[in-house]
Amino acid sequence: MNDPIVRIPVGDWAEALIDWITDTFALLFDLIEVVLESAYDALDWVLTTPPFFVWIAALAALAWWAKGWRLGMGTVVGMLLIYTMDQWENAMHTLALVLIATAIALLFAIPLGILAARNDTASAMIRPVLDLMQTLPAFVYLIPTVVIFLTGAVPGLIATIVFAMAPGVRFTELGIRQVDKEVVEAGESFGAGSRRILRQIQIPLAMPTIMAGVNQVIMLSLSMVVIAGMVGAAGLGSAVYQALASINVGLGFEAGIGVVILAVYLDRVSSALGARSAVAKAQAAAAV
């Protein structure tokens, strides 16, 4: 390979930047690590301590309430399959990571989406960052997190939060921008303030689109959590990585099926919850 005439040391600059960030914000990173690790350990304890049938019943009841008896029965069959493959604890470790990563990603994504929808300058500044976040290879996220937080659940959580946040911002902005301007103007004509219009008009009308964004955040979190198994995050991703390292086809297949079952469950339940909003029901009724 021929050397370039001029080489720009982007990699060296990135490495120097990570070193500077690691040294300068060491105390902040220690605090973040303690908080995230405590939250993960607590939720993981809640999911893994009760007998498996307790959580199967709870997950099936949620699915039944959200969508109906078919999804409830499917949940029972799927979760029993995970248990009988001896992947129950790994599945609960993965579910804990996904739930925490999704909650934190949405905590940042929805306010950023609202800001982008209401301010064109903010939108123009946020979009290139989102483009970068969505196009950067997933494995690249793991490198700085491992440098800063070493191995375990925390670097996996941080990488997952950053990787999964983008669709939450985009869908929230899209949903609010799609709200009919005449409806907003009607609210203003009745003397409603900006915050009240956002809270009582724009967010309720944008809820189906926002929930579609929540669904995408959950799916991306699950995909990234599996990759995070490479840096020591417990769960089905770790089992897949062990199977890959030892060429264990059986373990890889069982862990892979567990990931698929969790993905289908989370997708169906989150979609069904989105369809239960008043606006989604009105849109469905109007389409009949």
Coordinates of C-alpha atoms in Angstrom, one line a residue:
M1 CA 0.0 0.0 0.0
N2 CA 1.4 3.4 -1.0
D3 CA 1.7 6.0 1.8
P4 CA -0.4 9.1 1.4
I5 CA 1.4 12.3 0.3
V6 CA -0.1 14.0 3.4
R7 CA -1.3 12.0 6.4
I8 CA -3.8 13.7 8.8
P9 CA -3.3 11.9 12.2
V10 CA -7.0 11.8 13.0
G11 CA -6.5 8.6 15.0
D12 CA -3.8 10.2 17.1
W13 CA -5.9 13.2 17.8
A14 CA -8.8 10.9 18.9
E15 CA -6.5 9.0 21.2
A16 CA -5.2 12.1 22.7
L17 CA -8.7 13.5 23.2
I18 CA -9.8 10.3 25.0
D19 CA -6.7 10.4 27.2
W20 CA -7.5 14.0 28.1
I21 CA -11.1 13.3 28.8
T22 CA -10.2 10.3 30.9
D23 CA -7.7 12.2 33.1
T24 CA -9.8 15.4 33.4
F25 CA -13.2 13.9 34.2
A26 CA -11.9 10.9 36.2
L27 CA -14.1 11.8 39.3
L28 CA -17.2 12.3 37.1
F29 CA -16.6 8.9 35.4
D30 CA -16.2 7.2 38.8
L31 CA -19.5 8.7 39.9
I32 CA -21.3 7.6 36.7
E33 CA -19.8 4.1 37.1
V34 CA -21.1 3.8 40.7
V35 CA -24.6 5.0 39.8
L36 CA -24.9 2.8 36.7
E37 CA -23.5 -0.3 38.3
S38 CA -25.8 0.2 41.3
A39 CA -28.9 0.6 39.1
Y40 CA -27.9 -2.4 37.0
D41 CA -27.2 -4.6 40.1
A42 CA -30.5 -3.7 41.7
L43 CA -32.6 -4.4 38.6
D44 CA -30.7 -7.5 37.8
W45 CA -31.3 -8.7 41.4
V46 CA -35.0 -8.1 41.0
L47 CA -35.2 -10.0 37.7
T48 CA -33.0 -13.0 38.8
T49 CA -34.0 -13.5 42.4
P50 CA -37.6 -14.7 42.1
P51 CA -38.3 -18.1 40.6
F52 CA -38.5 -18.1 36.8
F53 CA -42.2 -18.8 36.7
V54 CA -43.0 -15.6 38.6
W55 CA -41.4 -13.5 35.9
I56 CA -42.9 -15.6 33.1
A57 CA -46.3 -15.0 34.6
A58 CA -45.6 -11.2 35.0
L59 CA -44.3 -10.8 31.5
A60 CA -47.2 -12.9 30.0
A61 CA -49.7 -10.8 32.0
L62 CA -48.2 -7.6 30.6
A63 CA -48.3 -9.0 27.1
W64 CA -51.9 -10.1 27.5
W65 CA -53.0 -6.7 28.8
A66 CA -51.1 -4.8 26.1
K67 CA -52.1 -6.9 23.1
G68 CA -54.3 -9.9 24.0
W69 CA -54.3 -13.5 24.9
R70 CA -52.4 -14.7 21.8
L71 CA -49.3 -12.6 22.7
G72 CA -49.7 -13.6 26.4
M73 CA -49.7 -17.3 25.4
G74 CA -46.8 -16.8 23.0
T75 CA -44.8 -15.1 25.8
V76 CA -45.3 -18.1 28.0
V77 CA -44.1 -20.5 25.3
G78 CA -41.1 -18.3 24.4
M79 CA -40.0 -17.7 28.0
L80 CA -40.4 -21.4 28.8
L81 CA -38.2 -22.2 25.8
I82 CA -35.5 -19.8 27.2
Y83 CA -35.7 -21.5 30.6
T84 CA -35.5 -25.0 29.2
M85 CA -32.4 -24.1 27.2
D86 CA -30.8 -23.0 30.5
Q87 CA -30.5 -19.4 29.3
W88 CA -32.9 -17.9 31.8
E89 CA -30.4 -16.0 33.9
N90 CA -28.5 -14.8 30.8
A91 CA -31.8 -13.5 29.4
M92 CA -32.6 -11.7 32.6
H93 CA -29.1 -10.1 32.7
T94 CA -29.7 -8.9 29.1
L95 CA -33.2 -7.7 29.9
A96 CA -31.8 -5.6 32.8
L97 CA -29.2 -4.0 30.6
V98 CA -31.8 -3.2 27.9
L99 CA -34.3 -1.7 30.3
I100 CA -31.7 0.6 32.0
A101 CA -30.1 1.6 28.7
T102 CA -33.5 2.3 27.2
A103 CA -34.7 4.4 30.1
I104 CA -31.5 6.5 30.2
A105 CA -31.4 6.9 26.4
L106 CA -35.0 8.1 26.4
L107 CA -34.3 10.5 29.3
F108 CA -31.9 12.4 27.0
A109 CA -33.5 11.6 23.6
I110 CA -37.1 13.0 24.2
P111 CA -36.0 16.4 25.6
L112 CA -33.5 16.7 22.8
G113 CA -36.2 15.8 20.3
I114 CA -38.5 18.4 21.8
L115 CA -35.8 21.0 21.6
A116 CA -35.0 20.2 18.0
A117 CA -38.7 20.4 17.1
R118 CA -39.2 23.8 18.6
N119 CA -35.8 25.4 17.6
D120 CA -34.5 25.2 14.0
T121 CA -31.0 26.2 15.0
A122 CA -30.9 23.4 17.6
S123 CA -32.2 21.0 15.0
A124 CA -29.5 21.9 12.6
M125 CA -26.8 21.4 15.3
I126 CA -28.2 18.1 16.5
R127 CA -28.8 16.4 13.2
P128 CA -25.1 16.0 12.2
V129 CA -24.4 14.5 15.6
L130 CA -27.3 12.0 15.1
D131 CA -26.0 11.1 11.7
L132 CA -22.6 10.4 13.2
M133 CA -24.1 8.3 16.0
Q134 CA -26.2 6.2 13.5
T135 CA -23.5 5.6 11.0
L136 CA -20.5 4.9 13.2
P137 CA -19.9 1.2 13.4
A138 CA -21.3 -0.3 16.6
F139 CA -17.9 -1.8 17.7
V140 CA -16.3 1.7 17.7
Y141 CA -18.5 2.8 20.6
L142 CA -16.9 0.1 22.8
I143 CA -13.3 1.3 22.4
P144 CA -13.5 4.6 24.4
T145 CA -15.9 3.1 26.9
V146 CA -13.5 0.3 27.6
V147 CA -10.6 2.8 28.0
I148 CA -12.6 4.8 30.5
F149 CA -14.7 2.2 32.3
L150 CA -12.6 -1.0 31.6
T151 CA -14.8 -4.1 31.3
G152 CA -18.1 -5.2 32.8
A153 CA -21.7 -3.9 32.5
V154 CA -21.0 -0.2 32.7
P155 CA -19.0 0.2 29.4
G156 CA -21.7 -1.9 27.7
L157 CA -24.4 0.3 29.1
I158 CA -22.7 3.6 28.1
A159 CA -22.1 2.3 24.5
T160 CA -25.7 1.1 24.3
I161 CA -27.1 4.4 25.5
V162 CA -25.1 6.4 22.9
F163 CA -25.8 3.9 20.1
A164 CA -29.6 3.7 20.8
M165 CA -30.4 7.4 21.5
A166 CA -30.6 8.7 17.9
P167 CA -34.0 7.3 16.8
G168 CA -35.6 8.6 20.0
V169 CA -34.5 12.1 19.2
R170 CA -35.5 11.9 15.5
F171 CA -39.0 10.4 16.1
T172 CA -39.8 12.9 18.8
E173 CA -38.8 15.8 16.6
L174 CA -40.7 14.3 13.7
G175 CA -43.9 13.7 15.7
I176 CA -44.0 17.2 17.2
R177 CA -43.3 18.8 13.8
Q178 CA -46.1 16.8 12.2
V179 CA -48.7 18.2 14.6
D180 CA -51.2 20.3 12.6
K181 CA -50.2 24.0 13.0
E182 CA -53.9 25.0 13.0
V183 CA -54.4 23.0 16.1
V184 CA -51.4 24.7 17.8
E185 CA -52.7 28.1 16.7
A186 CA -56.1 27.3 18.1
G187 CA -54.5 26.6 21.4
E188 CA -52.6 29.9 21.2
S189 CA -55.8 31.8 20.4
F190 CA -57.3 30.4 23.6
G191 CA -54.4 31.9 25.6
A192 CA -52.5 28.7 26.2
G193 CA -48.8 29.2 26.9
S194 CA -45.9 27.5 25.1
R195 CA -45.4 24.8 27.8
R196 CA -49.1 24.1 28.1
I197 CA -49.4 23.7 24.3
L198 CA -46.5 21.3 24.4
R199 CA -47.9 19.3 27.3
Q200 CA -51.5 19.2 26.3
I201 CA -51.5 19.4 22.5
Q202 CA -48.2 18.6 20.8
I203 CA -47.0 15.7 22.9
P204 CA -50.3 13.8 23.1
L205 CA -50.8 14.2 19.3
A206 CA -47.2 13.2 18.6
M207 CA -47.4 10.2 21.0
P208 CA -47.8 7.4 18.3
T209 CA -44.7 8.7 16.5
I210 CA -42.8 9.1 19.8
M211 CA -43.7 5.5 20.8
A212 CA -42.4 4.3 17.5
G213 CA -39.1 6.0 18.4
V214 CA -39.3 4.2 21.8
N215 CA -39.7 0.9 20.0
Q216 CA -36.6 1.6 17.9
V217 CA -34.6 2.6 20.9
I218 CA -35.5 -0.7 22.6
M219 CA -34.5 -2.7 19.5
L220 CA -31.2 -0.9 19.1
S221 CA -30.5 -1.3 22.8
L222 CA -31.0 -5.1 22.5
S223 CA -28.7 -5.3 19.4
M224 CA -26.0 -3.3 21.1
V225 CA -26.2 -5.2 24.4
V226 CA -25.5 -8.4 22.6
I227 CA -22.3 -6.8 21.1
A228 CA -21.4 -5.5 24.6
G229 CA -21.0 -9.0 25.7
M230 CA -17.5 -8.7 24.1
V231 CA -16.5 -6.3 26.9
G232 CA -17.7 -8.4 29.7
A233 CA -21.4 -7.4 30.0
A234 CA -23.2 -10.4 31.3
G235 CA -26.1 -11.9 29.5
L236 CA -27.0 -13.6 26.2
G237 CA -24.3 -11.5 24.4
S238 CA -21.6 -12.9 26.6
A239 CA -22.9 -16.4 25.8
V240 CA -22.8 -15.7 22.1
Y241 CA -19.2 -14.4 22.5
Q242 CA -18.2 -17.5 24.5
A243 CA -19.8 -19.7 21.8
L244 CA -17.9 -17.8 19.1
A245 CA -14.5 -18.1 20.9
S246 CA -14.9 -21.8 21.6
I247 CA -16.7 -22.7 18.3
N248 CA -19.6 -24.0 20.4
V249 CA -22.5 -24.2 17.9
G250 CA -25.1 -25.4 20.4
L251 CA -24.5 -22.6 22.9
G252 CA -24.4 -20.0 20.2
F253 CA -27.7 -21.3 18.7
E254 CA -29.4 -21.4 22.2
A255 CA -28.2 -17.9 23.1
G256 CA -29.2 -16.6 19.6
I257 CA -32.8 -18.0 20.0
G258 CA -33.0 -16.3 23.4
V259 CA -32.1 -13.0 21.8
V260 CA -34.7 -13.5 19.1
I261 CA -37.4 -14.3 21.7
L262 CA -36.6 -11.2 23.8
A263 CA -36.5 -9.0 20.7
V264 CA -39.9 -10.3 19.5
Y265 CA -41.4 -9.8 23.0
L266 CA -40.1 -6.3 23.5
D267 CA -41.1 -5.3 20.0
R268 CA -44.6 -6.6 20.2
V269 CA -45.3 -5.2 23.7
S270 CA -43.8 -1.8 23.0
S271 CA -45.7 -1.5 19.7
A272 CA -48.9 -2.6 21.5
L273 CA -48.4 0.0 24.2
G274 CA -48.0 2.7 21.6
A275 CA -51.2 1.6 19.9
R276 CA -53.1 2.1 23.2
S277 CA -52.7 5.9 23.2
A278 CA -55.9 7.9 22.7
V279 CA -54.6 9.4 19.4
A280 CA -53.5 6.0 18.0
K281 CA -56.9 4.6 18.8
A282 CA -58.6 7.6 17.1
Q283 CA -56.4 7.2 14.0
A284 CA -57.2 3.5 13.9
A285 CA -60.9 4.1 14.2
A286 CA -60.8 6.8 11.5
A287 CA -59.0 4.3 9.2
V288 CA -61.8 1.7 9.4

